[in-house]
PDB file of C-alpha atoms in Angstrom:
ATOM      1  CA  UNK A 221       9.367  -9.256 -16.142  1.00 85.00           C
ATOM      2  CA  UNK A 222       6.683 -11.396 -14.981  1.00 95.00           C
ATOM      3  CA  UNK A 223       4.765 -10.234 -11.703  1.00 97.00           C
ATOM      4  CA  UNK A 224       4.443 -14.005  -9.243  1.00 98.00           C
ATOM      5  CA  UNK A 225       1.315 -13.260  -7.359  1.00 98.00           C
ATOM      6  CA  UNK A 226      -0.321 -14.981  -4.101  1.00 98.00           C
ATOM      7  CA  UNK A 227      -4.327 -14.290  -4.065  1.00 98.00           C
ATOM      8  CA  UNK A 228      -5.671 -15.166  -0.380  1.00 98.00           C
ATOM      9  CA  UNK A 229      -9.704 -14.917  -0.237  1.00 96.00           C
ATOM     10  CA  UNK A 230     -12.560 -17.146   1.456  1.00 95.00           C
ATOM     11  CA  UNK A 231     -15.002 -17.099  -0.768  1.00 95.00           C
ATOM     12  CA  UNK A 232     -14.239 -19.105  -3.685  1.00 95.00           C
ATOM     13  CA  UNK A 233     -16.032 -17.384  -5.998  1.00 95.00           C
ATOM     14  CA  UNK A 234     -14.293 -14.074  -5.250  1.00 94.00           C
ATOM     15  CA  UNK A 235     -11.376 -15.855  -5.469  1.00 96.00           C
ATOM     16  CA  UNK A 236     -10.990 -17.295  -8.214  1.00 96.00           C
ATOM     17  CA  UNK A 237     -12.199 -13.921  -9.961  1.00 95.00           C
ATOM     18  CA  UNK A 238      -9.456 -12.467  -8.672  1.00 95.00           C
ATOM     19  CA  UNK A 239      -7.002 -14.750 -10.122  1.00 97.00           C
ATOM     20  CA  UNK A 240      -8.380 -15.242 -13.782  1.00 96.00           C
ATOM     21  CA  UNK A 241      -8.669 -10.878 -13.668  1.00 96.00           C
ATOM     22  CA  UNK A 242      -4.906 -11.189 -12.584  1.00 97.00           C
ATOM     23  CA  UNK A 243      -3.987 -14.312 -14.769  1.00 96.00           C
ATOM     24  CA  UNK A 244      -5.192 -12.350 -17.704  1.00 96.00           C
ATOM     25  CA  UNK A 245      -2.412  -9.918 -17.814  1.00 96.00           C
ATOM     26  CA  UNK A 246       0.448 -10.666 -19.581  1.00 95.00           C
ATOM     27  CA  UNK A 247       2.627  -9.842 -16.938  1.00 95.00           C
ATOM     28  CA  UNK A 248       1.212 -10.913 -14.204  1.00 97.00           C
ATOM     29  CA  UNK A 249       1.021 -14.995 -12.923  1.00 97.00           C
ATOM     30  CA  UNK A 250      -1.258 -16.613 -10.293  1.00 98.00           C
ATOM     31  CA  UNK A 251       0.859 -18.543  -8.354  1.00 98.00           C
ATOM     32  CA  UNK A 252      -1.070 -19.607  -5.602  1.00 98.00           C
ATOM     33  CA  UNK A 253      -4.437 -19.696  -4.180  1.00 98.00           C
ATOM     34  CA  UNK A 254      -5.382 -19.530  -0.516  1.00 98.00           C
ATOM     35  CA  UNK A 255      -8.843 -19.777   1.293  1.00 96.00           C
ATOM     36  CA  UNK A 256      -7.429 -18.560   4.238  1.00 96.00           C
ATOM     37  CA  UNK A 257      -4.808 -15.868   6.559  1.00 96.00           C
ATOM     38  CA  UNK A 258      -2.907 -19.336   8.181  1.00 97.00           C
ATOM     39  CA  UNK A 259      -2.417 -20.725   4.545  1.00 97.00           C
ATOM     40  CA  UNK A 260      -1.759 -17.669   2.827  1.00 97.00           C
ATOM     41  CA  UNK A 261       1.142 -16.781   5.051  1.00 97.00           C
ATOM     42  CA  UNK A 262       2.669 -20.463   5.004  1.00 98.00           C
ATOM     43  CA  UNK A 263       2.083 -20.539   1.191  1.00 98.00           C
ATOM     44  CA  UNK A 264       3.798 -16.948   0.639  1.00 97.00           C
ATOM     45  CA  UNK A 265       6.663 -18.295   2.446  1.00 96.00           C
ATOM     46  CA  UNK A 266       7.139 -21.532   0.431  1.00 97.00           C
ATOM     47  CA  UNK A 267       6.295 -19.546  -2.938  1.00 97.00           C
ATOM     48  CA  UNK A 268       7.704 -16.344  -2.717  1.00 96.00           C
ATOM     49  CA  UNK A 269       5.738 -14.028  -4.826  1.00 98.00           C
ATOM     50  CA  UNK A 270       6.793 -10.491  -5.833  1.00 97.00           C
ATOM     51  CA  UNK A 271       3.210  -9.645  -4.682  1.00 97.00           C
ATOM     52  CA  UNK A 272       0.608 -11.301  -1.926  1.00 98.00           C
ATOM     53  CA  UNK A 273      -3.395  -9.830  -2.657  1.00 97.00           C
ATOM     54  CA  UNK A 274      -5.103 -10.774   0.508  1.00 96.00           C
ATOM     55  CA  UNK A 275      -8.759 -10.121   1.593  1.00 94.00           C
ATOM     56  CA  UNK A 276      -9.146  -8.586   5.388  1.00 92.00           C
ATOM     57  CA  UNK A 277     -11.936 -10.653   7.003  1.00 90.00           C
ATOM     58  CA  UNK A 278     -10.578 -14.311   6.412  1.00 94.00           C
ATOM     59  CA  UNK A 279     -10.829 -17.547   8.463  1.00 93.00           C
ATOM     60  CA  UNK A 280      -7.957 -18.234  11.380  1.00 93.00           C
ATOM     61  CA  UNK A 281      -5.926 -15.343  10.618  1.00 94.00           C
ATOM     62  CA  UNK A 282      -7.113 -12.350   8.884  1.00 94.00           C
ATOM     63  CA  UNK A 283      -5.707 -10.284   6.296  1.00 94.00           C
ATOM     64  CA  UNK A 284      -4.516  -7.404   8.676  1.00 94.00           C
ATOM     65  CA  UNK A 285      -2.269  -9.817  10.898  1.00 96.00           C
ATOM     66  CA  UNK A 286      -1.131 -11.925   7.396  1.00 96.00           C
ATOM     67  CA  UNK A 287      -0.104  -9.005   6.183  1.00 96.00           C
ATOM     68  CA  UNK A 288       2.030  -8.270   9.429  1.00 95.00           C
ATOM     69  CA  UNK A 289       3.546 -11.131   9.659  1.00 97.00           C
ATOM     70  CA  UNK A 290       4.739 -10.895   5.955  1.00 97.00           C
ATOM     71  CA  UNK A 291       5.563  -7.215   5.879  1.00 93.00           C
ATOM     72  CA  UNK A 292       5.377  -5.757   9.367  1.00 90.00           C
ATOM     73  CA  UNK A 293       7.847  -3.301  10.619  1.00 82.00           C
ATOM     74  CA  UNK A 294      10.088  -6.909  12.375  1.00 86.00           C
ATOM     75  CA  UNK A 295       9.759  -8.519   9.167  1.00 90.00           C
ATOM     76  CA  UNK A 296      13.727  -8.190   7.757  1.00 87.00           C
ATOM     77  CA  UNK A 297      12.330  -8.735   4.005  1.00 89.00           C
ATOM     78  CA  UNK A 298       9.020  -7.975   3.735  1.00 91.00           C
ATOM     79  CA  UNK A 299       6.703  -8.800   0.595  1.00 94.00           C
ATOM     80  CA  UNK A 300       4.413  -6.641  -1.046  1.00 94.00           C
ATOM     81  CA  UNK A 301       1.007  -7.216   0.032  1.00 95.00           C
ATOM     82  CA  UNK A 302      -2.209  -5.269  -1.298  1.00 94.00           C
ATOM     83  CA  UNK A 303      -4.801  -5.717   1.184  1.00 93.00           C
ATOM     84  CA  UNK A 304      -8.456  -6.053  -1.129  1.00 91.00           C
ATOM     85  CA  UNK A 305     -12.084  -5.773   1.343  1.00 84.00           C
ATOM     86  CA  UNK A 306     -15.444  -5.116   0.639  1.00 81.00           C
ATOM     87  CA  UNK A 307     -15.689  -3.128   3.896  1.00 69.00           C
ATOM     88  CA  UNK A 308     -14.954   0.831   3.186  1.00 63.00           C
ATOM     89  CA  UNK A 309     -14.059   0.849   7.214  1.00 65.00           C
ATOM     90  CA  UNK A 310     -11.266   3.554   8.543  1.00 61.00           C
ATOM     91  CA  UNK A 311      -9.925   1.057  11.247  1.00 70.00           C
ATOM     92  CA  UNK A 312      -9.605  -2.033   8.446  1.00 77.00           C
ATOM     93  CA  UNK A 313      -7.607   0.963   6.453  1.00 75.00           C
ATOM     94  CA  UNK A 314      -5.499   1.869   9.235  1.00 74.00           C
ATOM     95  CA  UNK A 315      -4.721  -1.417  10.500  1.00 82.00           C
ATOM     96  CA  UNK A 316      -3.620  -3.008   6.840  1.00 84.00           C
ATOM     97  CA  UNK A 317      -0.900   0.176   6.470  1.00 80.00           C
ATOM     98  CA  UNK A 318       0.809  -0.038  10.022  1.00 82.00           C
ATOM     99  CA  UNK A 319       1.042  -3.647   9.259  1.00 88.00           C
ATOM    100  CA  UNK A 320       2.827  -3.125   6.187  1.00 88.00           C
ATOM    101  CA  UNK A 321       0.469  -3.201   3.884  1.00 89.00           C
ATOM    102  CA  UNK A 322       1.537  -1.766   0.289  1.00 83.00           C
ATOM    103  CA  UNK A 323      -1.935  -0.700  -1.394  1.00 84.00           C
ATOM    104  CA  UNK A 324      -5.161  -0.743  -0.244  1.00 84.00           C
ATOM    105  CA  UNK A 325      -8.230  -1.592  -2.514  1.00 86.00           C
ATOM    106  CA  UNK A 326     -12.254  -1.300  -1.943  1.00 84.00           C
ATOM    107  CA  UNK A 327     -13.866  -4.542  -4.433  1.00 84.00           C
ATOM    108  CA  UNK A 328     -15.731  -2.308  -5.949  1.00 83.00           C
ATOM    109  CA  UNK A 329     -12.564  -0.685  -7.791  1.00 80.00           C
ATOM    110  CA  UNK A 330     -12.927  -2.823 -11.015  1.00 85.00           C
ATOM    111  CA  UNK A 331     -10.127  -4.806 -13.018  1.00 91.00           C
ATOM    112  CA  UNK A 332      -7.696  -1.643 -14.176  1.00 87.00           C
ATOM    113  CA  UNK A 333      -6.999  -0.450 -10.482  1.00 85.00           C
ATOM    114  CA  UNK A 334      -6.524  -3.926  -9.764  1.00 91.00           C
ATOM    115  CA  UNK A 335      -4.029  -4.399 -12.257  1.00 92.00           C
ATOM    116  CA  UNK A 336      -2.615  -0.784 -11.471  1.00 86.00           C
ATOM    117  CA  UNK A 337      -2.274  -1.671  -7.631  1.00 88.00           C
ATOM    118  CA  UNK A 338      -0.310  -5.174  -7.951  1.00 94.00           C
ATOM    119  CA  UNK A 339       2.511  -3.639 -10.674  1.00 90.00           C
ATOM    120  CA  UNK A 340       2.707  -0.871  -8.242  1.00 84.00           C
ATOM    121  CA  UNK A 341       3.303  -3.167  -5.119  1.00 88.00           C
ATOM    122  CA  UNK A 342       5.630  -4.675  -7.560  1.00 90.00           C
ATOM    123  CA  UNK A 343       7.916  -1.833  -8.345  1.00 83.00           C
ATOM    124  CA  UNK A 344       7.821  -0.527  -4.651  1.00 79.00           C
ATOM    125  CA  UNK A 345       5.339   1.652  -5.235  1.00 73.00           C
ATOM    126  CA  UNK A 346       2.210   1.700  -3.475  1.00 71.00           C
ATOM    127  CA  UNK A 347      -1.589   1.985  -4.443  1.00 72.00           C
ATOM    128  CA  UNK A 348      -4.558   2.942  -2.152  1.00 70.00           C
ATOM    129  CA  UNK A 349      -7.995   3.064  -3.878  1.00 67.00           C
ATOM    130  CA  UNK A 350      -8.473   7.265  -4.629  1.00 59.00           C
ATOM    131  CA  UNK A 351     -12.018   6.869  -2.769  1.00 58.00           C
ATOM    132  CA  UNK A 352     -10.745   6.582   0.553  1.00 60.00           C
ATOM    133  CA  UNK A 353      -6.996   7.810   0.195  1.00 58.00           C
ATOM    134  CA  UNK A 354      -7.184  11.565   1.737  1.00 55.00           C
ATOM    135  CA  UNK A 355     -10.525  10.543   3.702  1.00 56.00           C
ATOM    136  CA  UNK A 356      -9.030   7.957   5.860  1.00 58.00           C
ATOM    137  CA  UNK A 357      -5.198   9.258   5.881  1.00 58.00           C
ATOM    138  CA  UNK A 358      -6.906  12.324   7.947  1.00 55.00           C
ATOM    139  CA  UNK A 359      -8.595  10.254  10.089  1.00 58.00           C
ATOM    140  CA  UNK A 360      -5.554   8.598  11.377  1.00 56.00           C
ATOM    141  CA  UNK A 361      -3.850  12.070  11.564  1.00 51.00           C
ATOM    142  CA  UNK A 362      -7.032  12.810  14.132  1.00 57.00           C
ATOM    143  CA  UNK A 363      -6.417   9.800  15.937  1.00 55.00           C
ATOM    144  CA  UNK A 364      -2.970  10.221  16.646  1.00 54.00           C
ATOM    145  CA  UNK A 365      -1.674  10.145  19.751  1.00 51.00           C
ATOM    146  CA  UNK A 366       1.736  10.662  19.622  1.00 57.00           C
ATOM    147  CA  UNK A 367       4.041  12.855  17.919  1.00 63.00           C
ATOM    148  CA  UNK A 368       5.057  12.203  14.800  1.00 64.00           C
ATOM    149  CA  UNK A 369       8.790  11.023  14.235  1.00 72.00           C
ATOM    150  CA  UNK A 370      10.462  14.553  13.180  1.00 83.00           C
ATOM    151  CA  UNK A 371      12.942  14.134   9.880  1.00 86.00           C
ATOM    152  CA  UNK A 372      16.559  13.595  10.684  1.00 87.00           C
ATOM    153  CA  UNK A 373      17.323  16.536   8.447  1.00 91.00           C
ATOM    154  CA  UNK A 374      15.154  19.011   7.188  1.00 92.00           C
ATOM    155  CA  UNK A 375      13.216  18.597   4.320  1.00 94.00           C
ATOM    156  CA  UNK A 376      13.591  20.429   0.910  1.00 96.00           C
ATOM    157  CA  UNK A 377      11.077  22.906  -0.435  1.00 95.00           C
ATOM    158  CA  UNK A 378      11.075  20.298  -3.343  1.00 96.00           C
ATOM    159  CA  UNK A 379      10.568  17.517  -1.392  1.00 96.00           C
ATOM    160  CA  UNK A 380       7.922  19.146   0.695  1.00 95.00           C
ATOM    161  CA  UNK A 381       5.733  19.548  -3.020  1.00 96.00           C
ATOM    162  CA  UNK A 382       6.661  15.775  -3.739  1.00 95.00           C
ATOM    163  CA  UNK A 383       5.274  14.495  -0.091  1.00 94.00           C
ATOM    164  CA  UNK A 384       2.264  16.532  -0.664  1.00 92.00           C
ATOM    165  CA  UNK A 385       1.181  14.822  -4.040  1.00 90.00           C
ATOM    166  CA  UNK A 386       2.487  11.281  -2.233  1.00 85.00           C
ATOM    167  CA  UNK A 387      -0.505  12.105   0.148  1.00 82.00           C
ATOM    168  CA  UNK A 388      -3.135  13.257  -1.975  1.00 80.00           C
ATOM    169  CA  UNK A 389      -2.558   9.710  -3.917  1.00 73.00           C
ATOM    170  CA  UNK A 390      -0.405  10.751  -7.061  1.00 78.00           C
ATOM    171  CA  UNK A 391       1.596   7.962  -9.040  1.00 76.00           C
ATOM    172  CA  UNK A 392       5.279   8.818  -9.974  1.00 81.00           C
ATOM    173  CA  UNK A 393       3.838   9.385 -13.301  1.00 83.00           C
ATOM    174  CA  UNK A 394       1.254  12.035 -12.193  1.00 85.00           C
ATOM    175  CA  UNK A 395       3.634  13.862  -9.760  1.00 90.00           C
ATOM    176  CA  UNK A 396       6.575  14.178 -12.422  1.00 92.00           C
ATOM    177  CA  UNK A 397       3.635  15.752 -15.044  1.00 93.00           C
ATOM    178  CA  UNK A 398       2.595  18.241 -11.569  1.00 94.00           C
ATOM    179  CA  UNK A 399       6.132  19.460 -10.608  1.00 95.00           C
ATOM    180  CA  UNK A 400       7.543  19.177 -14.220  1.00 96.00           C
ATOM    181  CA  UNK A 401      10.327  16.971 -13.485  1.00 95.00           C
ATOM    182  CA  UNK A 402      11.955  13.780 -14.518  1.00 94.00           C
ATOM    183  CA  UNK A 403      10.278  10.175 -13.130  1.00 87.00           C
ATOM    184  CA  UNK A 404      14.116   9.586 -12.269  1.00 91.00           C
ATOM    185  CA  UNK A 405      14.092  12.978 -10.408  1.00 95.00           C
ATOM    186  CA  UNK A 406      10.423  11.766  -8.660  1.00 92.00           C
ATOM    187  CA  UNK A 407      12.400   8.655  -6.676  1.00 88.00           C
ATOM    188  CA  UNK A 408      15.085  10.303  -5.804  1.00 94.00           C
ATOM    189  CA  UNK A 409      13.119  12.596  -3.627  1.00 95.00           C
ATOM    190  CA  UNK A 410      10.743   9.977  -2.719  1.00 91.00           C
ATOM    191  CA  UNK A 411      14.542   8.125  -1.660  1.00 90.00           C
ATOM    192  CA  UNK A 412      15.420  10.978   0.356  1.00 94.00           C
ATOM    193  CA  UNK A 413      11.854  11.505   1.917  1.00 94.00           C
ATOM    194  CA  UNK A 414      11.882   7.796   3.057  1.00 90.00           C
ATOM    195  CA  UNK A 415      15.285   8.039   4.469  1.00 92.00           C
ATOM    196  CA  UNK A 416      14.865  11.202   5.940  1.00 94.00           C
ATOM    197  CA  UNK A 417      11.706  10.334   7.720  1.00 92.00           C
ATOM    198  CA  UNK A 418      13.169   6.684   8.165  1.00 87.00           C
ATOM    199  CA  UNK A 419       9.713   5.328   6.460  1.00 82.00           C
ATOM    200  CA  UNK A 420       9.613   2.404   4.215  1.00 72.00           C
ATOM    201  CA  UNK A 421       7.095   2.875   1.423  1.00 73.00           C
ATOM    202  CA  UNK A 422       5.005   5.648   0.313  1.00 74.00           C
ATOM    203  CA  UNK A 423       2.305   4.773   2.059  1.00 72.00           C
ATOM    204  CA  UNK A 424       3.707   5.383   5.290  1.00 77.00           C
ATOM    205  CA  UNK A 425       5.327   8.801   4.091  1.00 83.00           C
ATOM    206  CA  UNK A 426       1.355   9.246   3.031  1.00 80.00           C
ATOM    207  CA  UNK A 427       0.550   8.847   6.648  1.00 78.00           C
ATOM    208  CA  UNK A 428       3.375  10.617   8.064  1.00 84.00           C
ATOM    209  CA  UNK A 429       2.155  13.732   5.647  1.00 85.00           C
ATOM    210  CA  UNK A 430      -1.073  14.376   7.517  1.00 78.00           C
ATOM    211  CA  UNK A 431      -0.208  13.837  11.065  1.00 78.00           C
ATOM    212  CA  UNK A 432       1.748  16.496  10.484  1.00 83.00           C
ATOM    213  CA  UNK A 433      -0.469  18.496   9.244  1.00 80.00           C
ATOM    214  CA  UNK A 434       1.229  18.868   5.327  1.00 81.00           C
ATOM    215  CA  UNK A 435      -2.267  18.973   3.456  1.00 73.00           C
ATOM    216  CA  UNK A 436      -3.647  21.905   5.676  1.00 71.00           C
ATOM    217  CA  UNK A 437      -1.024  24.334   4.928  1.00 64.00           C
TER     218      UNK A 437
END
């Protein structure tokens, strides 16, 4: 299955980078360019890709609020967006995953995490570049300042060990290797997890994992 993909950057050079990096995978397709927020939201709605890359700091409407607007918490189907910035900045971080943001990559992170963060986005999954991951999901457990949504049932000693490696940035690859279990076993408790904690990607059960304190223990 091919990956459609909707690269949204300023600067052309960077750009266009992007897309021939992406283009040469053979299951990924640029779809569309954009130069900035404005037409990369009005193009992802016309296009439809399985996946939108967009770069925070752009022209008219950045990255943070594109993303919102295409996967925000209103948003009845949101599309995967992978927010890409040059800026290693906690509040750039936090703001791309409350708005719905999918993965989160640094420029820096060279072609294979590239690749590794759009088929995740693709497949549900979600991606945030393993330099900032347990850095900057702390700091938003810090700045906090309300409780944390409790789970509407409690959660299993199994599933506790599963949101754990969620937050310390595992793949469902690397957690099913950790806990010796089945990939097919891995979703199911990531399933359960997100419907317990009525979350909608890993990312946010990521977040929800250190306000509450679930790396400390």
């Amino acid at each position: 299955m091919t990956i459609r993909v909707l690269v949204a950057d300023d600067q052309d050079l960077v750009r266009t980078g992007l897309a021939m990096i992406l283009d040469a995978q053979p299951d990924i397709d640029v779809v569309g360019q954009a130069a900035d927020g404005r037409e990369a939201v009005a193009m992802a709605r016309q296009l439809q890709p399985d996946v939108c890359l967009f770069d925070i700091r752009m022209p008219h409407l950045d990255g943070i609020e594109a993303t919102r607007q295409l996967a925000g918490p209103d948003v009845a189907d949101p599309v995967a967006v992978v927010v890409i910035t040059t800026f290693d900045l906690d509040e750039y971080v936090h703001g791309a995953l409350k708005a719905g943001a999918r993965g989160f990559l640094l420029k820096d992170a060279g072609p294979p995490l590239l690749v590794q963060a759009i088929e995740a986005a693709a497949a549900g999954d979600a991606l945030i570049a393993p330099s900032v991951t347990v850095r900057l999901l702390a700091a938003f457990a810090d700045a906090r300042t309300s409780r944390p949504a409790q789970p509407i049932e409690p959660l299993t000693d199994r599933e506790e060990e599963v949101l754990v490696t969620v937050a310390r940035g595992r793949t469902n690859g690397e957690i099913a290797e950790q806990l010796h279990i089945s990939l097919s076993t891995v979703k199911t408790h990531l399933a359960a997890l997100m419907r317990k904690l009525g979350v909608r990607n890993r990312v946010e059960l990521a977040m929800w994992a250190h306000e509450t304190g679930r790396l400390e223990r």
